[in-house]
Short mmCIF file of C-alpha atoms in Angstrom, two decimals:
data_model
loop_
_atom_site.label_atom_id
_atom_site.label_comp_id
_atom_site.label_asym_id
_atom_site.label_seq_id
_atom_site.Cartn_x
_atom_site.Cartn_y
_atom_site.Cartn_z
CA MET I 1 66.81 23.52 56.55
CA LYS I 2 67.59 27.18 56.74
CA GLU I 3 67.62 29.24 53.59
CA LYS I 4 70.85 30.79 52.51
CA LYS I 5 70.55 34.32 51.21
CA GLY I 6 72.03 35.42 47.93
CA MET I 7 72.84 33.59 44.73
CA ASN I 8 74.15 30.06 44.96
CA ARG I 9 75.01 27.87 41.98
CA ARG I 10 71.63 26.15 41.88
CA ARG I 11 69.79 29.45 41.84
CA ALA I 12 72.09 30.82 39.18
CA ILE I 13 71.32 27.88 36.89
CA PHE I 14 67.60 28.22 37.53
CA ALA I 15 67.63 31.97 36.93
CA GLY I 16 69.55 31.38 33.71
CA ILE I 17 67.01 28.86 32.42
CA THR I 18 64.00 31.03 33.24
CA SER I 19 65.44 34.18 31.70
CA ALA I 20 66.44 32.27 28.56
CA GLY I 21 62.87 30.97 28.38
CA ALA I 22 61.45 34.46 28.82
CA LEU I 23 63.71 35.80 26.07
CA LEU I 24 62.66 33.01 23.72
CA LEU I 25 58.99 33.68 24.45
CA SER I 26 59.16 37.44 23.97
CA GLY I 27 61.09 36.96 20.74
CA CYS I 28 58.37 34.71 19.38
CA LEU I 29 55.32 36.49 20.71
CA LYS I 30 55.21 38.88 17.75
CA LYS I 31 54.60 35.93 15.45
CA ALA I 32 52.36 33.96 17.78
CA LEU I 33 49.02 32.72 16.47
CA PRO I 34 45.71 33.67 18.08
CA THR I 35 44.75 31.47 21.01
CA TYR I 36 41.55 33.23 22.07
CA GLY I 37 42.89 32.90 25.60
CA ASN I 38 42.65 29.11 25.53
CA ILE I 39 45.52 27.52 27.46
CA LEU I 40 45.46 24.43 25.21
CA ARG I 41 45.97 26.59 22.13
CA MET I 42 48.87 28.29 23.92
CA GLY I 43 50.38 24.83 24.33
CA ASP I 44 49.85 24.19 20.60
CA ASN I 45 51.64 27.47 19.85
CA LEU I 46 54.54 26.43 22.06
CA THR I 47 54.83 23.20 20.06
CA TYR I 48 54.66 25.17 16.80
CA ILE I 49 57.36 27.62 17.88
CA ALA I 50 59.58 24.85 19.26
CA GLN I 51 59.25 22.61 16.20
CA ARG I 52 59.95 25.54 13.89
CA GLY I 53 62.93 26.56 16.00
CA LEU I 54 64.47 23.18 16.73
CA LEU I 55 63.75 21.00 13.69
CA SER I 56 65.14 21.11 10.19
CA GLN I 57 62.53 22.74 7.96
CA ARG I 58 63.83 21.12 4.77
CA ALA I 59 64.06 17.56 6.09
CA LEU I 60 61.91 15.16 4.11
CA ALA I 61 59.35 12.91 5.76
CA MET I 62 60.18 9.20 5.47
CA GLU I 63 59.52 7.81 2.00
CA TYR I 64 58.61 4.14 1.70
CA GLN I 65 58.84 1.25 -0.78
CA LYS I 66 56.00 0.16 -3.05
CA SER I 67 55.71 -3.01 -0.96
CA ASP I 68 54.93 -0.89 2.13
CA ILE I 69 51.71 0.54 0.63
CA THR I 70 48.68 -0.26 2.83
CA SER I 71 44.92 -0.07 2.60
CA PHE I 72 43.62 3.48 3.02
CA PRO I 73 40.47 4.38 4.99
CA VAL I 74 38.30 7.34 3.99
CA THR I 75 37.23 9.17 7.14
CA ASP I 76 36.34 12.66 5.97
CA ILE I 77 33.23 14.71 6.73
CA GLY I 78 31.25 13.40 3.75
CA ASP I 79 31.00 12.95 0.00
CA PRO I 80 30.61 16.38 -1.65
CA ALA I 81 28.85 14.70 -4.61
CA ASP I 82 26.16 13.16 -2.39
CA PRO I 83 23.24 15.40 -1.28
CA ALA I 84 22.76 13.06 1.69
CA SER I 85 26.03 14.21 3.23
CA LYS I 86 24.42 17.61 3.97
CA ALA I 87 27.21 19.91 5.24
CA ALA I 88 29.77 18.47 2.83
CA TYR I 89 27.48 18.50 -0.23
CA SER I 90 28.23 20.79 -3.15
CA LYS I 91 25.98 20.95 -6.20
CA VAL I 92 28.82 22.43 -8.24
CA TYR I 93 31.07 19.51 -7.31
CA GLN I 94 28.37 16.99 -8.14
CA GLU I 95 28.08 18.44 -11.65
CA LEU I 96 31.86 18.58 -12.12
CA GLN I 97 32.11 14.94 -11.12
CA ARG I 98 29.35 13.94 -13.58
CA ASN I 99 31.53 15.36 -16.32
CA ASN I 100 34.61 13.55 -14.99
CA PHE I 101 36.07 16.89 -13.77
CA LYS I 102 36.75 18.09 -17.36
CA ASP I 103 35.51 21.58 -16.38
CA TRP I 104 37.23 21.62 -13.00
CA THR I 105 39.66 24.46 -12.28
CA LEU I 106 41.65 25.40 -9.22
CA SER I 107 41.38 29.03 -8.29
CA VAL I 108 44.52 30.72 -6.92
CA GLU I 109 43.80 34.04 -5.19
CA GLY I 110 45.10 36.52 -2.65
CA SER I 111 48.68 37.75 -2.33
CA VAL I 112 49.83 36.66 -5.77
CA ALA I 113 50.80 38.79 -8.74
CA LYS I 114 48.73 36.72 -11.18
CA PRO I 115 45.56 35.35 -9.57
CA GLY I 116 43.77 32.94 -11.82
CA LYS I 117 42.18 29.59 -12.50
CA TYR I 118 44.26 26.53 -13.32
CA SER I 119 42.86 23.58 -15.24
CA MET I 120 44.27 20.11 -14.66
CA ASP I 121 46.46 20.49 -17.76
CA ASP I 122 47.76 23.87 -16.57
CA LEU I 123 48.68 22.31 -13.24
CA LYS I 124 50.40 19.27 -14.73
CA LYS I 125 52.61 21.54 -16.83
CA LEU I 126 54.11 23.03 -13.64
CA GLY I 127 55.92 19.88 -12.63
CA GLU I 128 55.49 16.55 -10.95
CA ARG I 129 56.63 14.75 -7.85
CA THR I 130 55.92 11.17 -6.82
CA GLN I 131 56.32 10.07 -3.22
CA ILE I 132 55.34 7.05 -1.12
CA THR I 133 54.53 8.55 2.25
CA ARG I 134 52.65 7.86 5.46
CA HIS I 135 49.39 9.56 6.33
CA SER I 136 49.08 9.81 10.12
CA CYS I 137 45.56 10.50 11.35
CA GLU I 138 44.97 12.30 14.65
CA GLU I 139 42.73 9.34 15.61
CA GLY I 140 45.81 7.13 15.85
CA TRP I 141 45.85 5.11 12.63
CA SER I 142 48.20 5.50 9.69
CA ALA I 143 48.29 4.45 6.06
CA ILE I 144 50.94 4.44 3.35
CA ALA I 145 50.21 5.38 -0.27
CA GLU I 146 51.99 6.60 -3.38
CA TRP I 147 51.04 10.13 -4.36
CA THR I 148 51.85 11.99 -7.57
CA GLY I 149 51.17 15.67 -7.87
CA VAL I 150 52.29 19.20 -8.56
CA PRO I 151 54.69 20.72 -6.01
CA LEU I 152 52.79 23.55 -4.32
CA ALA I 153 55.98 25.65 -4.47
CA ALA I 154 55.87 25.51 -8.31
CA LEU I 155 52.26 26.69 -8.39
CA LEU I 156 52.89 29.52 -5.91
CA GLN I 157 55.92 30.67 -7.87
CA HIS I 158 54.00 30.49 -11.14
CA ALA I 159 51.24 32.60 -9.64
CA GLY I 160 53.87 35.11 -8.51
CA ILE I 161 53.58 34.92 -4.75
CA LEU I 162 54.14 38.37 -3.20
CA PRO I 163 56.86 39.04 -0.58
CA ALA I 164 54.35 39.90 2.15
CA ALA I 165 52.62 36.50 1.89
CA ARG I 166 52.80 34.37 5.02
CA PHE I 167 50.07 31.73 4.88
CA VAL I 168 48.33 29.59 2.29
CA CYS I 169 44.69 28.61 2.77
CA PHE I 170 43.06 25.63 1.06
CA TYR I 171 39.34 25.22 0.56
CA GLY I 172 37.68 22.01 -0.57
CA PHE I 173 34.29 21.51 -2.22
CA ASP I 174 33.23 19.66 0.94
CA ASN I 175 33.28 23.03 2.79
CA TYR I 176 36.41 21.94 4.62
CA GLY I 177 39.44 24.19 4.84
CA GLU I 178 42.92 24.39 6.29
CA SER I 179 45.86 26.78 6.20
CA ILE I 180 49.60 26.25 6.44
CA ASP I 181 52.59 28.55 6.81
CA MET I 182 55.19 29.26 4.11
CA LEU I 183 57.68 26.73 5.49
CA ASP I 184 55.22 23.90 4.94
CA ALA I 185 53.89 25.46 1.71
CA PHE I 186 57.38 25.45 0.18
CA HIS I 187 58.38 22.07 1.65
CA PRO I 188 59.48 19.82 -1.26
CA GLN I 189 56.97 17.11 -0.31
CA THR I 190 53.99 19.47 -0.13
CA ILE I 191 52.14 18.63 -3.33
CA LEU I 192 48.72 18.94 -4.92
CA ALA I 193 48.11 15.26 -5.61
CA HIS I 194 46.12 14.17 -8.66
CA THR I 195 47.26 10.55 -8.70
CA MET I 196 47.15 7.92 -5.93
CA ASN I 197 48.80 4.51 -6.15
CA GLY I 198 49.27 5.01 -9.89
CA GLU I 199 45.64 5.76 -10.74
CA THR I 200 43.68 8.98 -11.13
CA LEU I 201 42.83 10.09 -7.59
CA PRO I 202 39.77 7.98 -6.63
CA ALA I 203 36.55 9.89 -5.87
CA ARG I 204 36.50 9.57 -2.08
CA ASN I 205 40.25 10.02 -1.67
CA GLY I 206 39.76 13.64 -2.73
CA ALA I 207 39.20 13.80 -6.50
CA PRO I 208 40.23 15.54 -8.58
CA VAL I 209 43.07 17.10 -6.52
CA ARG I 210 43.96 17.02 -2.85
CA LEU I 211 46.66 18.53 -0.71
CA ARG I 212 49.49 16.44 0.77
CA VAL I 213 51.44 18.00 3.66
CA GLU I 214 53.70 15.21 4.82
CA THR I 215 55.14 16.98 7.87
CA GLN I 216 51.76 17.35 9.57
CA ILE I 217 48.88 15.20 10.78
CA GLY I 218 46.23 13.88 8.37
CA TYR I 219 43.53 16.48 8.80
CA LYS I 220 45.64 19.22 7.19
CA ASN I 221 45.41 17.37 3.83
CA VAL I 222 42.37 19.10 2.30
CA LYS I 223 40.49 16.99 -0.28
CA TYR I 224 38.35 17.94 -3.31
CA LEU I 225 40.33 21.17 -3.78
CA GLN I 226 38.48 24.20 -5.11
CA ARG I 227 40.37 27.30 -4.05
CA ILE I 228 43.79 28.35 -2.76
CA VAL I 229 44.09 31.74 -1.08
CA VAL I 230 47.48 33.23 -0.21
CA THR I 231 47.29 35.62 2.76
CA ASP I 232 49.58 38.08 4.54
CA LYS I 233 47.83 37.57 7.86
CA PHE I 234 46.93 34.40 9.69
CA VAL I 235 43.58 32.95 8.61
CA ASP I 236 42.17 29.98 10.48
CA ALA I 237 40.64 28.44 7.38
CA GLY I 238 39.33 25.30 9.14
CA PRO I 239 38.49 26.81 11.42
CA ASP I 240 40.64 24.57 13.61
CA ILE I 241 41.24 26.84 16.55
CA SER I 242 37.69 28.02 17.14
CA ASN I 243 36.50 24.41 16.74
CA GLY I 244 38.85 23.39 19.55
CA TRP I 245 41.58 21.78 17.45
CA SER I 246 45.23 22.56 17.02
CA TRP I 247 46.05 24.56 13.90
CA TYR I 248 49.63 23.30 13.74
CA THR I 249 49.85 19.52 13.84
CA GLY I 250 53.51 18.64 13.43
CA ILE I 251 52.91 16.29 16.38
CA MET S 1 60.86 6.44 51.70
CA GLY S 2 60.96 6.42 55.47
CA ASP S 3 63.19 9.05 56.94
CA VAL S 4 64.55 10.21 53.60
CA GLN S 5 64.93 13.97 53.48
CA HIS S 6 64.14 15.18 50.01
CA LYS S 7 65.75 18.25 48.52
CA ARG S 8 63.44 21.03 47.45
CA TRP S 9 64.14 20.57 43.76
CA VAL S 10 63.35 16.85 44.11
CA LYS S 11 60.02 17.71 45.71
CA GLY S 12 59.22 20.32 43.06
CA ALA S 13 60.08 17.98 40.18
CA HIS S 14 58.14 15.14 41.81
CA PHE S 15 55.07 17.38 42.17
CA ILE S 16 55.07 18.70 38.57
CA ILE S 17 55.84 15.30 37.07
CA THR S 18 53.09 13.63 39.11
CA LEU S 19 50.49 16.15 37.92
CA SER S 20 51.69 15.99 34.29
CA PHE S 21 51.69 12.20 34.39
CA LEU S 22 48.09 12.12 35.63
CA ALA S 23 47.02 14.58 32.89
CA LEU S 24 48.92 12.50 30.31
CA THR S 25 47.22 9.32 31.52
CA VAL S 26 43.71 10.75 31.27
CA SER S 27 44.29 12.45 27.90
CA GLY S 28 46.23 9.43 26.59
CA TYR S 29 43.28 7.20 27.46
CA VAL S 30 40.88 9.59 25.70
CA ILE S 31 43.13 9.55 22.59
CA LEU S 32 43.28 5.73 22.66
CA MET S 33 39.47 5.61 22.92
CA SER S 34 39.11 7.20 19.49
CA HIS S 35 41.13 4.38 17.91
CA PRO S 36 41.39 1.45 20.35
CA ARG S 37 43.35 -0.75 17.94
CA LEU S 38 47.09 -1.35 18.15
CA TYR S 39 49.40 -2.59 15.43
CA TRP S 40 52.98 -3.59 14.74
CA GLY S 41 54.91 -2.11 11.84
CA LYS S 42 55.19 1.02 9.72
CA ALA S 43 51.47 1.75 9.41
CA GLY S 44 48.12 0.31 10.46
CA ASN S 45 44.44 1.18 10.23
CA ASP S 46 40.93 -0.30 10.36
CA LEU S 47 41.47 -1.95 6.99
CA THR S 48 44.68 -3.74 8.07
CA PRO S 49 45.04 -6.48 10.70
CA ALA S 50 45.45 -5.34 14.32
CA LEU S 51 47.82 -6.73 16.92
CA PHE S 52 44.98 -6.45 19.44
CA GLU S 53 41.93 -4.31 20.14
CA LEU S 54 40.73 -2.81 23.39
CA PRO S 55 37.00 -2.67 24.23
CA ILE S 56 37.28 0.81 25.75
CA SER S 57 34.90 2.90 23.66
CA ARG S 58 31.99 2.57 21.27
CA ASN S 59 34.55 2.65 18.46
CA TYR S 60 35.62 -0.88 19.42
CA GLN S 61 35.03 -3.06 16.32
CA HIS S 62 32.30 -0.72 15.09
CA GLY S 63 32.24 -2.26 11.61
CA GLY S 64 30.82 0.88 9.98
CA TRP S 65 32.54 0.64 6.59
CA GLU S 66 31.17 0.63 3.07
CA LYS S 67 32.23 0.79 -0.58
CA ARG S 68 35.38 -1.30 -0.37
CA ILE S 69 37.33 -0.42 -3.50
CA GLN S 70 40.45 -2.15 -4.79
CA PHE S 71 43.26 0.09 -6.03
CA LYS S 72 43.55 -0.56 -9.78
CA HIS S 73 47.30 -0.56 -10.20
CA LEU S 74 48.44 -2.27 -7.04
CA THR S 75 49.31 -5.94 -7.16
CA GLY S 76 48.49 -6.51 -3.48
CA SER S 77 45.07 -6.66 -1.85
CA GLN S 78 45.11 -3.06 -0.60
CA ILE S 79 41.70 -1.41 -0.59
CA SER S 80 40.07 1.87 0.23
CA ALA S 81 36.79 2.00 2.14
CA VAL S 82 34.53 4.76 3.42
CA ARG S 83 33.69 4.99 7.11
CA THR S 84 29.97 5.43 7.72
CA TYR S 85 30.12 5.16 11.51
CA ASP S 86 30.16 8.37 13.56
CA ILE S 87 33.06 7.62 15.89
CA PHE S 88 33.73 8.83 19.42
CA ASN S 89 36.49 11.41 19.04
CA GLN S 90 37.54 13.91 21.72
CA ASN S 91 41.05 14.39 20.36
CA GLY S 92 40.63 18.15 19.91
CA TRP S 93 41.23 18.75 23.61
CA GLY S 94 42.63 15.26 24.19
CA ARG S 95 45.68 15.74 21.98
CA SER S 96 46.37 19.33 23.02
CA THR S 97 46.07 18.43 26.72
CA HIS S 98 48.42 15.51 26.14
CA PHE S 99 51.06 17.67 24.49
CA LEU S 100 50.74 20.53 26.99
CA ALA S 101 51.23 18.10 29.89
CA ALA S 102 54.08 16.48 27.95
CA TRP S 103 55.80 19.88 27.75
CA PHE S 104 55.69 20.18 31.55
CA LEU S 105 56.92 16.61 31.96
CA VAL S 106 59.77 16.86 29.46
CA ILE S 107 61.08 20.26 30.65
CA THR S 108 60.81 19.32 34.35
CA GLY S 109 62.33 15.93 33.56
CA LEU S 110 65.32 17.51 31.82
CA ILE S 111 65.94 19.94 34.69
CA TYR S 112 65.59 17.03 37.15
CA LEU S 113 68.10 14.94 35.19
CA MET S 114 70.60 17.82 35.09
CA PHE S 115 70.31 18.47 38.81
CA GLY S 116 70.35 14.74 39.54
CA PHE S 117 73.63 14.23 37.74
CA PHE S 118 75.44 17.38 38.84
CA SER S 119 74.32 17.41 42.46
CA GLY S 120 75.34 13.80 42.95
CA HIS S 121 71.76 12.86 43.86
CA PHE S 122 71.69 9.92 41.45
CA ARG S 123 75.15 8.72 42.49
CA ARG S 124 74.43 9.02 46.21
CA ASN S 125 70.83 7.89 46.45
CA LEU S 126 69.90 5.86 43.38
CA VAL S 127 72.92 3.93 42.10
CA PRO S 128 73.23 0.73 44.18
CA ARG S 129 76.49 0.23 46.06
CA LYS S 130 78.65 -2.77 45.29
CA LYS S 131 77.98 -4.37 48.64
CA GLU S 132 74.23 -4.22 48.02
CA PHE S 133 74.56 -6.88 45.34
CA SER S 134 74.52 -9.84 47.68
CA PHE S 135 72.02 -12.65 47.36
CA LYS S 136 71.30 -12.62 51.09
CA LEU S 137 70.54 -8.90 51.14
CA PHE S 138 68.41 -9.23 48.03
CA CYS S 139 66.33 -12.03 49.60
CA HIS S 140 65.96 -9.98 52.74
CA ASP S 141 64.91 -6.90 50.78
CA PHE S 142 62.51 -8.89 48.64
CA ALA S 143 60.88 -10.63 51.61
CA SER S 144 60.57 -7.41 53.58
CA HIS S 145 58.19 -6.02 50.94
CA PHE S 146 55.64 -8.64 51.98
CA ARG S 147 56.00 -8.23 55.76
CA LYS S 148 53.44 -6.36 57.74
CA GLN S 149 55.90 -3.69 58.77
CA LEU S 150 57.92 -2.50 55.80
CA TYR S 151 61.56 -1.72 56.59
CA THR S 152 62.20 2.01 56.50
CA GLY S 153 65.79 2.86 57.17
CA GLY S 154 66.08 6.30 55.60
CA LYS S 155 67.86 4.96 52.53
CA TYR S 156 66.40 3.29 49.47
CA GLY S 157 66.56 -0.53 49.29
CA LEU S 158 68.09 -2.35 46.34
CA LEU S 159 64.78 -3.20 44.67
CA GLN S 160 63.61 0.34 45.21
CA LYS S 161 66.77 1.77 43.66
CA ILE S 162 66.56 -0.52 40.64
CA THR S 163 62.88 0.30 40.15
CA TYR S 164 63.40 4.05 40.38
CA MET S 165 66.34 3.86 37.98
CA ALA S 166 64.32 1.79 35.50
CA VAL S 167 61.52 4.37 35.65
CA ILE S 168 63.82 7.41 35.31
CA PHE S 169 66.37 6.08 32.82
CA PHE S 170 64.33 3.57 30.83
CA LEU S 171 60.53 3.87 30.97
CA PHE S 172 60.27 7.67 30.82
CA PRO S 173 62.82 8.00 27.98
CA VAL S 174 61.06 5.23 26.03
CA VAL S 175 57.59 6.70 26.52
CA ILE S 176 58.82 10.17 25.47
CA LEU S 177 60.83 8.97 22.46
CA THR S 178 58.00 6.75 21.17
CA GLY S 179 55.75 9.80 21.56
CA PHE S 180 58.18 11.76 19.38
CA THR S 181 58.17 8.89 16.87
CA MET S 182 54.46 9.48 16.24
CA SER S 183 55.15 13.09 15.20
CA PRO S 184 55.44 13.61 11.43
CA ALA S 185 57.60 16.75 11.84
CA ILE S 186 60.01 15.25 14.40
CA THR S 187 60.52 12.03 12.42
CA ALA S 188 61.22 14.05 9.27
CA SER S 189 64.21 15.59 11.08
CA TYR S 190 65.09 12.43 13.05
CA PRO S 191 64.15 9.41 10.92
CA PHE S 192 66.27 7.10 13.11
CA LEU S 193 63.37 7.15 15.58
CA LEU S 194 61.23 5.24 13.07
CA LYS S 195 64.07 2.73 12.71
CA ILE S 196 64.75 2.06 16.40
CA PHE S 197 61.06 1.64 17.25
CA PHE S 198 60.24 -0.42 14.12
CA GLY S 199 57.86 2.12 12.56
CA HIS S 200 55.04 4.52 13.36
CA GLN S 201 52.52 1.97 14.63
CA SER S 202 55.10 -0.09 16.53
CA ALA S 203 56.12 3.12 18.31
CA ARG S 204 52.47 3.72 19.20
CA THR S 205 52.18 0.19 20.62
CA ILE S 206 55.45 0.55 22.59
CA HIS S 207 54.16 3.93 23.82
CA PHE S 208 51.02 2.17 25.08
CA PHE S 209 52.95 -0.60 26.86
CA SER S 210 55.54 1.68 28.44
CA ALA S 211 52.75 4.01 29.64
CA THR S 212 50.96 0.99 31.09
CA ALA S 213 54.19 -0.06 32.83
CA LEU S 214 54.50 3.45 34.29
CA LEU S 215 50.90 3.24 35.54
CA LEU S 216 51.68 -0.12 37.17
CA PHE S 217 54.72 1.45 38.78
CA LEU S 218 52.54 4.30 40.08
CA LEU S 219 50.14 1.76 41.60
CA VAL S 220 52.87 -0.22 43.37
CA HIS S 221 54.58 3.03 44.38
CA VAL S 222 51.40 4.31 46.05
CA VAL S 223 50.84 0.97 47.81
CA MET S 224 54.41 1.05 49.14
CA VAL S 225 54.07 4.69 50.20
CA VAL S 226 50.95 3.79 52.17
CA ARG S 227 52.48 0.68 53.72
CA SER S 228 55.69 2.34 54.82
CA GLY S 229 54.02 5.25 56.58
CA PHE S 230 51.69 7.32 54.45
CA LYS S 231 51.66 10.56 56.44
CA GLN S 232 55.40 10.64 56.97
CA ASN S 233 56.11 9.86 53.28
CA ILE S 234 53.66 12.39 51.91
CA LEU S 235 55.10 15.08 54.14
CA ALA S 236 58.63 14.11 53.11
CA ILE S 237 57.87 14.54 49.39
CA THR S 238 55.67 17.63 49.70
CA PHE S 239 55.68 20.30 52.37
CA GLY S 240 57.41 18.55 55.27
CA LYS S 241 60.91 19.32 56.42
#
């Protein structure tokens, strides 16, 4: 078939779609996360931008009934109280656990007006939320449990989060870390859980406090929390990206 | 197949979707290898009963669990247990490859659907005519698939039309929507997905079966392409005129 010169309807539609795409991309590039040139991480960024742009950021993840609660596997990188788990071991944690976490505090640092250490009692004074939600692991399995904890938003507000802050990093005693953006940090279901299925958070489920981010995949939910750092710039606390994993896991 | 002349946008969409589908198949298989158990319902894991298990990686029934602990305040038999087995897990690149390929498939698929509707392509070439619904024609069409020389008349046969329509308007939408249903962020905004597919793990199982059905389609499609004139068909859908 011979090509017709000029703009026909089909070409006009196609040109429209591509230029809209280009506009969208250039508008978002300023905020784009580092990819280190990896095409897979660029794909992850596209998902992040699209989910932030197209989905409701206040919508709650599905909450379930008590009768829906399932068994819950522990598949983390190791017990921080056990010297045999090598990379995950922390002597400090082991001693805190021996004393039933009475001396445990959560350190809040970075872009906050009042950095400081919060004991369990300090945290519990900030508020409480209970939710029965689903934990979806990247491996493919899922589990439902009831979590009670302090809304992260309440803690960040109490610490006086500064206007320039954009990310919140979480570090566990098991040398694991993750970071999330402000939309997830201030999501009503993002809590620092101290209670699971009505009992004090069991040791291997992340005692004494773990993060719950219900709009992302399981590995964002840092256990055995030690430190929270609020940052103005993106910090790959995992590091997820340089380890070859997606930083944003809304899918 | 046969003497069908494909439009350029049909060829382009066919090419991108074929490549994305192959990438999705490989990465989907790698993802399934890390947890080759499928369930029905809202949630499922190694400590709950499976619908079935696939012996496709060393993770198959690995049994590496210890310290089974009962939850104190639950009346049911729910437990927590620690995994001691070092599983096969390549989901770092597996998942990101899957989603990148899915982006290509979904965007190309949407453009294809738009063009298909507005250009009349679906109406002209895919929707069966009234007169095609005759038992005699159906028998003839069915039998011709098993003859040595496949009929190639330039237009799609009834079975072919129905198959293509099932793939485009049923299997692909189901596989994409069940994929969405596994996303915690998408289901927060669109919880109806969890309702229509009976929960997170049911969606995963339906995703597996619809992907398998698409693979079966691909297999039969390739066999039919070969049998009805491989060179001619390949040229028609790629660079031929």
